[in-house]
Amino acid sequence: MSSWSCSIVIWFVLILITRSCNLVESKCAFEAIFNFGDSNSDTGGFYAAFPSQGSPYGMTYFKTPVGRATDGRVIIDFLAQALGLPFVSPYLQSIGSDFRHGANFATSASTVLMPQTSLFVSGVSPFYLDVQLQQFKEFKAKVDQLQTKGNTNLPPSDIFGKSLYTFYIGQNDFTGNLASSGISGVKQYLPQVVSKITSTIKEIYGLGGRTFLVLNLAPIGCYPAFLVQLPHESSDIDEFGCLTSYNNAVVDYNNMLKDALAQTRKDLSDANVVYADTHAVLLELFQHPTSHGLKYGTKACCGQGGGAYNFNQQVYCGNTKEINGQTLSATACEDPYNYVSWDGIHATEAANKLTADAILKDSYFDPPFSLHKFCDIQPIG
């Protein structure tokens, strides 16, 4: 064969290889994620503002604390991985952040409504939803302003119409005053919580957002912390060890949120406004952990005291305190992959992964919404 013929063959083979690579290249209509939330989806925002969280948080995946309220990854991490995007950087983290594929405005202890009491006395984050929205507006304004200056850590200005906007917030509004006000007291302002979420969606729509994914509230009546802290009668414990009255109240809130999002969908006819039922997935994990490869439902991995819940409200995960002359430490178990609950308040990476896997299969969305039609969904390990 002549050298010319060899060149033609090599050239042809290279074309085939290139085409083959292009066929398997990941494609996604969403080039960024902008997340609004609390500790359930915080990827380091609160830690960036108030550095304090230490070992053993982050032990499973990152091998070091990274400001996530779990032993590894949170749901937003798994969602980003599935869409072929990098982990979403916290907006408040100025060093080492890359915002080309979005930003995370979530911080631990955040609420939807503005806290009515002293932030630092009540243990509530100052970054409630209105503040997170203002941060997003500031971010967008800076992107529009700096787009021509070649800043490599910012996205192009047209990114906002090509992004997925996620919300995982409201749990602290629900639980923050339960002990003092009870379920009936908390229920009085839950319509305001729902209204604020939908109005925020409409504001972001006005700024170019078109696809919104809203995760509902988890079954708090199954979390070890609330089983220990919230007042209840033994008759309120169901066959799975969860608090019936509190879980029923969460269902009422979730239904209210679902209905409000349905109306928002009508108001924004060219937008995707999707309700994600993470509650159903987590409730199943709490009720039947062994059916999903786990061992413990209502028992915390990281805590103090052992027993049914392994949760001591005086000594949180990773802390050591002297109480009544006795030194007590809340340490992590060696097998968090067997637990639904990490520290009594938050889910483990294992539970977060199972929840993300479930919702990515599209069967927990209302209305039905196939992410697979928008993106080549990547496996999450």
mmCIF file of C-alpha atoms in Angstrom:
data_model
loop_
_atom_site.group_PDB
_atom_site.id
_atom_site.type_symbol
_atom_site.label_atom_id
_atom_site.label_comp_id
_atom_site.label_asym_id
_atom_site.label_seq_id
_atom_site.Cartn_x
_atom_site.Cartn_y
_atom_site.Cartn_z
ATOM 1 C CA MET A 1 0.000 0.000 0.000
ATOM 2 C CA SER A 2 1.338 3.437 -0.931
ATOM 3 C CA SER A 3 2.018 6.093 1.662
ATOM 4 C CA TRP A 4 -0.829 8.122 0.192
ATOM 5 C CA SER A 5 -3.256 5.200 0.624
ATOM 6 C CA CYS A 6 -2.051 4.700 4.207
ATOM 7 C CA SER A 7 -2.742 8.351 4.926
ATOM 8 C CA ILE A 8 -6.296 8.015 3.577
ATOM 9 C CA VAL A 9 -6.952 4.966 5.763
ATOM 10 C CA ILE A 10 -5.552 6.653 8.876
ATOM 11 C CA TRP A 11 -7.592 9.765 8.152
ATOM 12 C CA PHE A 12 -10.755 7.671 7.725
ATOM 13 C CA VAL A 13 -10.139 5.778 10.979
ATOM 14 C CA LEU A 14 -9.609 9.049 12.856
ATOM 15 C CA ILE A 15 -12.953 10.340 11.558
ATOM 16 C CA LEU A 16 -14.688 7.182 12.778
ATOM 17 C CA ILE A 17 -13.052 7.473 16.198
ATOM 18 C CA THR A 18 -14.034 11.146 16.479
ATOM 19 C CA ARG A 19 -17.629 10.435 15.513
ATOM 20 C CA SER A 20 -17.771 7.572 17.976
ATOM 21 C CA CYS A 21 -16.481 9.807 20.782
ATOM 22 C CA ASN A 22 -19.026 12.474 19.916
ATOM 23 C CA LEU A 23 -21.809 9.906 20.163
ATOM 24 C CA VAL A 24 -20.952 9.067 23.765
ATOM 25 C CA GLU A 25 -20.145 12.632 24.811
ATOM 26 C CA SER A 26 -22.405 13.781 27.620
ATOM 27 C CA LYS A 27 -25.003 16.339 26.581
ATOM 28 C CA CYS A 28 -27.243 18.352 28.855
ATOM 29 C CA ALA A 29 -29.629 21.230 28.252
ATOM 30 C CA PHE A 30 -28.813 22.506 31.730
ATOM 31 C CA GLU A 31 -25.403 24.116 31.826
ATOM 32 C CA ALA A 32 -25.655 25.195 35.459
ATOM 33 C CA ILE A 33 -27.488 24.623 38.735
ATOM 34 C CA PHE A 34 -28.537 27.396 41.077
ATOM 35 C CA ASN A 35 -29.644 26.004 44.419
ATOM 36 C CA PHE A 36 -31.551 27.624 47.284
ATOM 37 C CA GLY A 37 -31.795 25.756 50.557
ATOM 38 C CA ASP A 38 -30.777 24.825 54.071
ATOM 39 C CA SER A 39 -28.404 22.219 55.507
ATOM 40 C CA ASN A 40 -29.961 19.447 53.441
ATOM 41 C CA SER A 41 -28.333 20.927 50.330
ATOM 42 C CA ASP A 42 -25.606 23.202 51.733
ATOM 43 C CA THR A 43 -22.250 22.436 50.090
ATOM 44 C CA GLY A 44 -20.220 24.665 52.387
ATOM 45 C CA GLY A 45 -21.932 28.048 52.531
ATOM 46 C CA PHE A 46 -22.515 28.237 56.268
ATOM 47 C CA TYR A 47 -19.042 26.862 56.938
ATOM 48 C CA ALA A 48 -17.537 29.559 54.705
ATOM 49 C CA ALA A 49 -19.347 32.249 56.694
ATOM 50 C CA PHE A 50 -18.829 30.724 60.141
ATOM 51 C CA PRO A 51 -15.960 28.189 60.083
ATOM 52 C CA SER A 52 -16.598 25.726 62.865
ATOM 53 C CA GLN A 53 -17.633 22.342 61.585
ATOM 54 C CA GLY A 54 -15.039 19.639 62.171
ATOM 55 C CA SER A 55 -14.574 15.911 62.074
ATOM 56 C CA PRO A 56 -16.281 13.530 61.412
ATOM 57 C CA TYR A 57 -18.384 15.380 58.833
ATOM 58 C CA GLY A 58 -17.335 14.500 55.282
ATOM 59 C CA MET A 59 -15.585 11.307 56.379
ATOM 60 C CA THR A 60 -17.089 8.959 53.797
ATOM 61 C CA TYR A 61 -16.524 10.671 50.448
ATOM 62 C CA PHE A 62 -14.284 13.678 50.990
ATOM 63 C CA LYS A 63 -12.257 12.200 53.872
ATOM 64 C CA THR A 64 -12.289 15.650 55.468
ATOM 65 C CA PRO A 65 -14.918 18.183 56.628
ATOM 66 C CA VAL A 66 -16.192 20.229 53.670
ATOM 67 C CA GLY A 67 -19.109 22.079 55.217
ATOM 68 C CA ARG A 68 -21.741 19.473 54.371
ATOM 69 C CA ALA A 69 -24.145 18.304 57.090
ATOM 70 C CA THR A 70 -23.557 14.630 56.400
ATOM 71 C CA ASP A 71 -20.746 12.106 56.151
ATOM 72 C CA GLY A 72 -20.298 12.667 52.422
ATOM 73 C CA ARG A 73 -22.361 14.097 49.607
ATOM 74 C CA VAL A 74 -25.751 15.821 49.760
ATOM 75 C CA ILE A 75 -28.547 15.426 47.209
ATOM 76 C CA ILE A 76 -27.465 18.472 45.192
ATOM 77 C CA ASP A 77 -24.034 16.849 44.722
ATOM 78 C CA PHE A 78 -25.598 13.721 43.263
ATOM 79 C CA LEU A 79 -27.885 15.763 41.024
ATOM 80 C CA ALA A 80 -24.927 17.720 39.643
ATOM 81 C CA GLN A 81 -22.998 14.510 39.003
ATOM 82 C CA ALA A 82 -25.967 12.979 37.194
ATOM 83 C CA LEU A 83 -26.205 16.005 34.891
ATOM 84 C CA GLY A 84 -22.480 15.801 34.158
ATOM 85 C CA LEU A 85 -21.721 18.993 36.088
ATOM 86 C CA PRO A 86 -19.113 19.596 38.811
ATOM 87 C CA PHE A 87 -20.161 20.032 42.437
ATOM 88 C CA VAL A 88 -21.907 23.383 42.854
ATOM 89 C CA SER A 89 -19.687 25.884 44.681
ATOM 90 C CA PRO A 90 -21.132 27.772 47.664
ATOM 91 C CA TYR A 91 -21.797 31.412 46.829
ATOM 92 C CA LEU A 92 -20.235 32.476 50.137
ATOM 93 C CA GLN A 93 -16.967 30.643 49.496
ATOM 94 C CA SER A 94 -14.635 33.172 47.907
ATOM 95 C CA ILE A 95 -11.508 31.011 47.661
ATOM 96 C CA GLY A 96 -11.354 28.023 45.362
ATOM 97 C CA SER A 97 -14.842 28.436 43.910
ATOM 98 C CA ASP A 98 -15.732 27.973 40.262
ATOM 99 C CA PHE A 99 -19.101 29.452 39.330
ATOM 100 C CA ARG A 100 -19.075 28.577 35.627
ATOM 101 C CA HIS A 101 -21.737 25.939 36.244
ATOM 102 C CA GLY A 102 -23.826 27.696 38.843
ATOM 103 C CA ALA A 103 -23.780 28.616 42.509
ATOM 104 C CA ASN A 104 -25.245 27.269 45.729
ATOM 105 C CA PHE A 105 -26.928 29.832 47.980
ATOM 106 C CA ALA A 106 -28.007 27.263 50.586
ATOM 107 C CA THR A 107 -26.691 27.501 54.124
ATOM 108 C CA SER A 108 -27.291 25.334 57.161
ATOM 109 C CA ALA A 109 -30.076 26.523 59.486
ATOM 110 C CA SER A 110 -31.643 28.699 56.776
ATOM 111 C CA THR A 111 -35.353 29.380 56.775
ATOM 112 C CA VAL A 112 -37.813 30.482 54.116
ATOM 113 C CA LEU A 113 -39.277 33.288 56.199
ATOM 114 C CA MET A 114 -37.252 35.975 57.917
ATOM 115 C CA PRO A 115 -36.532 34.789 61.484
ATOM 116 C CA GLN A 116 -38.543 36.678 64.081
ATOM 117 C CA THR A 117 -36.039 36.178 66.895
ATOM 118 C CA SER A 118 -32.349 36.910 67.380
ATOM 119 C CA LEU A 119 -30.496 34.862 64.792
ATOM 120 C CA PHE A 120 -27.628 33.819 66.966
ATOM 121 C CA VAL A 121 -29.748 33.161 70.044
ATOM 122 C CA SER A 122 -32.153 30.915 68.149
ATOM 123 C CA GLY A 123 -29.455 29.173 66.130
ATOM 124 C CA VAL A 124 -31.001 30.221 62.820
ATOM 125 C CA SER A 125 -28.934 31.259 59.812
ATOM 126 C CA PRO A 126 -29.070 34.906 58.715
ATOM 127 C CA PHE A 127 -29.232 33.689 55.115
ATOM 128 C CA TYR A 128 -32.970 33.068 54.811
ATOM 129 C CA LEU A 129 -34.600 32.729 51.386
ATOM 130 C CA ASP A 130 -35.001 36.462 50.658
ATOM 131 C CA VAL A 131 -31.291 36.959 51.339
ATOM 132 C CA GLN A 132 -30.417 34.013 49.091
ATOM 133 C CA LEU A 133 -32.557 35.553 46.349
ATOM 134 C CA GLN A 134 -30.758 38.890 46.730
ATOM 135 C CA GLN A 135 -27.437 37.057 46.516
ATOM 136 C CA PHE A 136 -28.582 35.461 43.271
ATOM 137 C CA LYS A 137 -29.583 38.846 41.868
ATOM 138 C CA GLU A 138 -26.192 40.268 42.830
ATOM 139 C CA PHE A 139 -24.473 37.287 41.228
ATOM 140 C CA LYS A 140 -26.412 37.762 37.993
ATOM 141 C CA ALA A 141 -25.677 41.494 37.954
ATOM 142 C CA LYS A 142 -21.941 40.819 38.368
ATOM 143 C CA VAL A 143 -21.975 38.231 35.593
ATOM 144 C CA ASP A 144 -23.699 40.700 33.267
ATOM 145 C CA GLN A 145 -21.207 43.388 34.238
ATOM 146 C CA LEU A 146 -18.024 41.303 34.015
ATOM 147 C CA GLN A 147 -18.837 39.042 31.051
ATOM 148 C CA THR A 148 -16.609 41.045 28.691
ATOM 149 C CA LYS A 149 -13.617 41.065 31.038
ATOM 150 C CA GLY A 150 -12.620 37.454 30.599
ATOM 151 C CA ASN A 151 -13.264 36.266 34.152
ATOM 152 C CA THR A 152 -12.703 32.521 33.883
ATOM 153 C CA ASN A 153 -14.590 31.573 37.045
ATOM 154 C CA LEU A 154 -17.911 33.072 35.965
ATOM 155 C CA PRO A 155 -20.469 31.724 33.466
ATOM 156 C CA PRO A 156 -21.550 33.509 30.279
ATOM 157 C CA SER A 157 -24.422 35.946 30.727
ATOM 158 C CA ASP A 158 -26.856 33.711 28.817
ATOM 159 C CA ILE A 159 -26.455 30.894 31.369
ATOM 160 C CA PHE A 160 -29.523 31.868 33.402
ATOM 161 C CA GLY A 161 -31.979 30.600 30.808
ATOM 162 C CA LYS A 162 -30.051 27.336 30.498
ATOM 163 C CA SER A 163 -29.989 26.475 34.181
ATOM 164 C CA LEU A 164 -31.827 24.243 36.587
ATOM 165 C CA TYR A 165 -33.093 26.087 39.684
ATOM 166 C CA THR A 166 -33.482 23.846 42.720
ATOM 167 C CA PHE A 167 -35.103 24.501 46.091
ATOM 168 C CA TYR A 168 -34.655 22.325 49.166
ATOM 169 C CA ILE A 169 -35.718 24.528 52.048
ATOM 170 C CA GLY A 170 -38.468 24.882 54.647
ATOM 171 C CA GLN A 171 -37.554 22.256 57.230
ATOM 172 C CA ASN A 172 -36.279 24.832 59.723
ATOM 173 C CA ASP A 173 -39.449 26.900 59.385
ATOM 174 C CA PHE A 174 -41.355 23.763 60.268
ATOM 175 C CA THR A 175 -39.220 22.444 63.121
ATOM 176 C CA GLY A 176 -37.888 25.671 64.631
ATOM 177 C CA ASN A 177 -40.902 26.439 66.807
ATOM 178 C CA LEU A 178 -42.502 23.025 67.188
ATOM 179 C CA ALA A 179 -41.355 22.542 70.767
ATOM 180 C CA SER A 180 -42.768 25.912 71.883
ATOM 181 C CA SER A 181 -45.762 26.386 69.576
ATOM 182 C CA GLY A 182 -46.778 22.836 68.775
ATOM 183 C CA ILE A 183 -48.113 21.619 65.452
ATOM 184 C CA SER A 184 -51.171 23.894 65.474
ATOM 185 C CA GLY A 185 -49.026 26.975 66.094
ATOM 186 C CA VAL A 186 -46.590 26.158 63.315
ATOM 187 C CA LYS A 187 -49.366 25.393 60.845
ATOM 188 C CA GLN A 188 -50.601 28.979 61.075
ATOM 189 C CA TYR A 189 -47.678 30.393 59.134
ATOM 190 C CA LEU A 190 -46.920 27.504 56.767
ATOM 191 C CA PRO A 191 -49.061 29.127 54.021
ATOM 192 C CA GLN A 192 -46.632 32.076 54.196
ATOM 193 C CA VAL A 193 -43.716 29.660 53.709
ATOM 194 C CA VAL A 194 -45.321 28.213 50.592
ATOM 195 C CA SER A 195 -46.210 31.669 49.263
ATOM 196 C CA LYS A 196 -42.631 32.874 49.677
ATOM 197 C CA ILE A 197 -41.267 29.896 47.729
ATOM 198 C CA THR A 198 -43.651 30.457 44.819
ATOM 199 C CA SER A 199 -43.034 34.219 44.749
ATOM 200 C CA THR A 200 -39.279 33.546 44.656
ATOM 201 C CA ILE A 201 -39.765 31.246 41.682
ATOM 202 C CA LYS A 202 -41.683 33.990 39.898
ATOM 203 C CA GLU A 203 -38.931 36.523 40.581
ATOM 204 C CA ILE A 204 -36.284 34.196 39.169
ATOM 205 C CA TYR A 205 -38.546 33.536 36.181
ATOM 206 C CA GLY A 206 -38.529 37.290 35.586
ATOM 207 C CA LEU A 207 -34.735 37.118 35.511
ATOM 208 C CA GLY A 208 -34.684 34.382 32.876
ATOM 209 C CA GLY A 209 -35.118 31.124 34.811
ATOM 210 C CA ARG A 210 -37.363 28.550 33.148
ATOM 211 C CA THR A 211 -36.882 25.205 34.916
ATOM 212 C CA PHE A 212 -37.535 24.863 38.647
ATOM 213 C CA LEU A 213 -37.267 21.731 40.771
ATOM 214 C CA VAL A 214 -38.713 22.002 44.295
ATOM 215 C CA LEU A 215 -37.992 19.228 46.794
ATOM 216 C CA ASN A 216 -40.577 18.766 49.516
ATOM 217 C CA LEU A 217 -40.017 18.235 53.246
ATOM 218 C CA ALA A 218 -38.650 15.025 54.740
ATOM 219 C CA PRO A 219 -40.637 12.997 57.304
ATOM 220 C CA ILE A 220 -39.219 14.770 60.336
ATOM 221 C CA GLY A 221 -41.133 12.480 62.672
ATOM 222 C CA CYS A 222 -38.663 9.719 61.813
ATOM 223 C CA TYR A 223 -35.452 11.628 62.570
ATOM 224 C CA PRO A 224 -33.752 10.640 65.870
ATOM 225 C CA ALA A 225 -33.310 14.257 66.999
ATOM 226 C CA PHE A 226 -36.995 15.030 66.780
ATOM 227 C CA LEU A 227 -37.972 11.702 68.321
ATOM 228 C CA VAL A 228 -35.895 12.780 71.322
ATOM 229 C CA GLN A 229 -36.714 16.505 71.390
ATOM 230 C CA LEU A 230 -40.359 16.852 70.382
ATOM 231 C CA PRO A 231 -43.066 16.310 72.994
ATOM 232 C CA HIS A 232 -45.240 13.297 72.262
ATOM 233 C CA GLU A 233 -47.159 10.410 73.797
ATOM 234 C CA SER A 234 -46.136 6.801 73.285
ATOM 235 C CA SER A 235 -49.392 6.328 71.374
ATOM 236 C CA ASP A 236 -48.053 8.754 68.761
ATOM 237 C CA ILE A 237 -45.286 6.322 67.726
ATOM 238 C CA ASP A 238 -46.248 4.214 64.718
ATOM 239 C CA GLU A 239 -45.176 0.659 63.938
ATOM 240 C CA PHE A 240 -41.966 1.948 62.314
ATOM 241 C CA GLY A 241 -40.942 4.022 65.323
ATOM 242 C CA CYS A 242 -41.904 7.391 63.774
ATOM 243 C CA LEU A 243 -44.075 10.184 65.143
ATOM 244 C CA THR A 244 -47.451 9.982 63.436
ATOM 245 C CA SER A 245 -48.777 13.469 64.247
ATOM 246 C CA TYR A 246 -45.638 15.288 63.089
ATOM 247 C CA ASN A 247 -45.353 13.235 59.918
ATOM 248 C CA ASN A 248 -49.021 13.900 59.139
ATOM 249 C CA ALA A 249 -48.387 17.623 59.556
ATOM 250 C CA VAL A 250 -45.487 17.400 57.106
ATOM 251 C CA VAL A 251 -47.765 15.652 54.600
ATOM 252 C CA ASP A 252 -50.288 18.482 54.954
ATOM 253 C CA TYR A 253 -47.533 21.023 54.262
ATOM 254 C CA ASN A 254 -46.237 19.054 51.285
ATOM 255 C CA ASN A 255 -49.713 18.861 49.770
ATOM 256 C CA MET A 256 -50.076 22.620 50.224
ATOM 257 C CA LEU A 257 -46.729 23.136 48.481
ATOM 258 C CA LYS A 258 -47.690 20.778 45.658
ATOM 259 C CA ASP A 259 -50.971 22.612 45.037
ATOM 260 C CA ALA A 260 -49.257 26.016 45.089
ATOM 261 C CA LEU A 261 -46.660 24.852 42.560
ATOM 262 C CA ALA A 262 -49.458 23.586 40.313
ATOM 263 C CA GLN A 263 -50.964 27.094 40.322
ATOM 264 C CA THR A 264 -47.542 28.628 39.692
ATOM 265 C CA ARG A 265 -47.188 26.318 36.714
ATOM 266 C CA LYS A 266 -50.400 27.754 35.289
ATOM 267 C CA ASP A 267 -49.197 31.296 35.907
ATOM 268 C CA LEU A 268 -45.876 30.610 34.144
ATOM 269 C CA SER A 269 -47.093 28.602 31.199
ATOM 270 C CA ASP A 270 -43.721 28.445 29.410
ATOM 271 C CA ALA A 271 -41.804 27.307 32.485
ATOM 272 C CA ASN A 272 -41.198 23.887 34.024
ATOM 273 C CA VAL A 273 -42.231 24.028 37.681
ATOM 274 C CA VAL A 274 -41.696 20.566 39.120
ATOM 275 C CA TYR A 275 -42.480 19.143 42.558
ATOM 276 C CA ALA A 276 -40.110 16.375 43.705
ATOM 277 C CA ASP A 277 -41.448 13.980 46.332
ATOM 278 C CA THR A 278 -38.270 13.220 48.263
ATOM 279 C CA HIS A 279 -40.500 12.721 51.310
ATOM 280 C CA ALA A 280 -41.884 9.474 49.873
ATOM 281 C CA VAL A 281 -38.387 8.127 49.226
ATOM 282 C CA LEU A 282 -37.032 8.993 52.679
ATOM 283 C CA LEU A 283 -40.130 7.680 54.431
ATOM 284 C CA GLU A 284 -39.646 4.366 52.668
ATOM 285 C CA LEU A 285 -35.996 4.275 53.774
ATOM 286 C CA PHE A 286 -36.926 5.002 57.396
ATOM 287 C CA GLN A 287 -39.702 2.423 57.396
ATOM 288 C CA HIS A 288 -37.917 -0.362 55.514
ATOM 289 C CA PRO A 289 -34.151 0.279 55.689
ATOM 290 C CA THR A 290 -33.176 -3.357 55.190
ATOM 291 C CA SER A 291 -35.114 -3.498 51.926
ATOM 292 C CA HIS A 292 -32.691 -0.936 50.525
ATOM 293 C CA GLY A 293 -29.405 -2.313 51.777
ATOM 294 C CA LEU A 294 -29.397 -0.363 55.054
ATOM 295 C CA LYS A 295 -29.733 -1.564 58.654
ATOM 296 C CA TYR A 296 -30.872 1.343 60.832
ATOM 297 C CA GLY A 297 -33.765 3.708 60.287
ATOM 298 C CA THR A 298 -34.436 5.867 63.331
ATOM 299 C CA LYS A 299 -30.982 5.532 64.895
ATOM 300 C CA ALA A 300 -28.246 8.115 64.270
ATOM 301 C CA CYS A 301 -24.793 7.073 63.104
ATOM 302 C CA CYS A 302 -23.001 10.011 64.712
ATOM 303 C CA GLY A 303 -24.201 10.744 68.211
ATOM 304 C CA GLN A 304 -23.937 10.023 71.905
ATOM 305 C CA GLY A 305 -25.811 7.743 74.213
ATOM 306 C CA GLY A 306 -26.447 4.682 72.112
ATOM 307 C CA GLY A 307 -29.867 3.176 72.655
ATOM 308 C CA ALA A 308 -32.671 3.306 70.121
ATOM 309 C CA TYR A 309 -31.754 6.757 68.778
ATOM 310 C CA ASN A 310 -28.076 7.390 69.679
ATOM 311 C CA PHE A 311 -28.869 11.081 69.990
ATOM 312 C CA ASN A 312 -28.137 13.420 72.880
ATOM 313 C CA GLN A 313 -29.434 16.960 72.362
ATOM 314 C CA GLN A 314 -26.738 18.263 74.715
ATOM 315 C CA VAL A 315 -23.846 16.782 72.707
ATOM 316 C CA TYR A 316 -24.123 17.011 68.942
ATOM 317 C CA CYS A 317 -22.125 14.974 66.451
ATOM 318 C CA GLY A 318 -18.383 15.643 66.642
ATOM 319 C CA ASN A 319 -18.577 17.510 69.960
ATOM 320 C CA THR A 320 -17.309 16.718 73.442
ATOM 321 C CA LYS A 321 -18.846 18.249 76.588
ATOM 322 C CA GLU A 322 -18.590 17.831 80.314
ATOM 323 C CA ILE A 323 -22.042 17.251 81.759
ATOM 324 C CA ASN A 324 -22.597 16.626 85.467
ATOM 325 C CA GLY A 325 -18.910 15.915 85.906
ATOM 326 C CA GLN A 326 -18.846 13.392 83.096
ATOM 327 C CA THR A 327 -17.065 13.908 79.767
ATOM 328 C CA LEU A 328 -19.328 12.894 76.886
ATOM 329 C CA SER A 329 -18.342 12.668 73.213
ATOM 330 C CA ALA A 330 -20.630 12.275 70.211
ATOM 331 C CA THR A 331 -18.671 10.128 67.774
ATOM 332 C CA ALA A 332 -19.422 8.582 64.399
ATOM 333 C CA CYS A 333 -20.151 4.943 63.762
ATOM 334 C CA GLU A 334 -17.769 2.985 61.552
ATOM 335 C CA ASP A 335 -20.445 2.057 59.023
ATOM 336 C CA PRO A 336 -22.515 5.126 58.045
ATOM 337 C CA TYR A 337 -23.487 3.298 54.849
ATOM 338 C CA ASN A 338 -25.859 1.227 57.023
ATOM 339 C CA TYR A 339 -27.795 4.228 58.365
ATOM 340 C CA VAL A 340 -30.525 6.519 57.075
ATOM 341 C CA SER A 341 -29.723 9.232 59.618
ATOM 342 C CA TRP A 342 -26.240 10.674 59.950
ATOM 343 C CA ASP A 343 -26.370 12.912 63.038
ATOM 344 C CA GLY A 344 -29.988 12.668 64.077
ATOM 345 C CA ILE A 345 -31.051 15.646 61.956
ATOM 346 C CA HIS A 346 -29.634 14.950 58.505
ATOM 347 C CA ALA A 347 -29.404 11.998 56.152
ATOM 348 C CA THR A 348 -26.277 9.966 55.480
ATOM 349 C CA GLU A 349 -24.588 9.980 52.086
ATOM 350 C CA ALA A 350 -26.055 6.506 51.542
ATOM 351 C CA ALA A 351 -29.598 7.797 52.099
ATOM 352 C CA ASN A 352 -28.931 10.881 49.978
ATOM 353 C CA LYS A 353 -27.711 8.683 47.126
ATOM 354 C CA LEU A 354 -30.733 6.390 47.310
ATOM 355 C CA THR A 355 -33.017 9.445 47.324
ATOM 356 C CA ALA A 356 -31.230 11.013 44.361
ATOM 357 C CA ASP A 357 -31.320 7.718 42.454
ATOM 358 C CA ALA A 358 -35.054 7.466 43.001
ATOM 359 C CA ILE A 359 -35.964 10.984 41.893
ATOM 360 C CA LEU A 360 -33.664 10.781 38.864
ATOM 361 C CA LYS A 361 -35.809 7.925 37.608
ATOM 362 C CA ASP A 362 -38.597 10.495 37.170
ATOM 363 C CA SER A 363 -41.266 8.578 39.090
ATOM 364 C CA TYR A 364 -41.365 11.054 41.974
ATOM 365 C CA PHE A 365 -42.032 14.213 39.938
ATOM 366 C CA ASP A 366 -45.285 16.119 39.630
ATOM 367 C CA PRO A 367 -46.049 16.665 36.865
ATOM 368 C CA PRO A 368 -44.092 13.876 35.149
ATOM 369 C CA PHE A 369 -40.789 15.393 34.108
ATOM 370 C CA SER A 370 -38.073 13.398 32.404
ATOM 371 C CA LEU A 371 -34.589 14.756 33.011
ATOM 372 C CA HIS A 372 -33.455 12.122 30.511
ATOM 373 C CA LYS A 373 -35.100 14.150 27.741
ATOM 374 C CA PHE A 374 -32.906 17.112 28.623
ATOM 375 C CA CYS A 375 -29.669 15.377 29.570
ATOM 376 C CA ASP A 376 -27.636 12.224 29.205
ATOM 377 C CA ILE A 377 -27.972 11.191 32.845
ATOM 378 C CA GLN A 378 -24.647 10.001 34.203
ATOM 379 C CA PRO A 379 -24.386 7.158 36.740
ATOM 380 C CA ILE A 380 -23.687 8.322 40.294
ATOM 381 C CA GLY A 381 -21.269 6.242 42.302
#
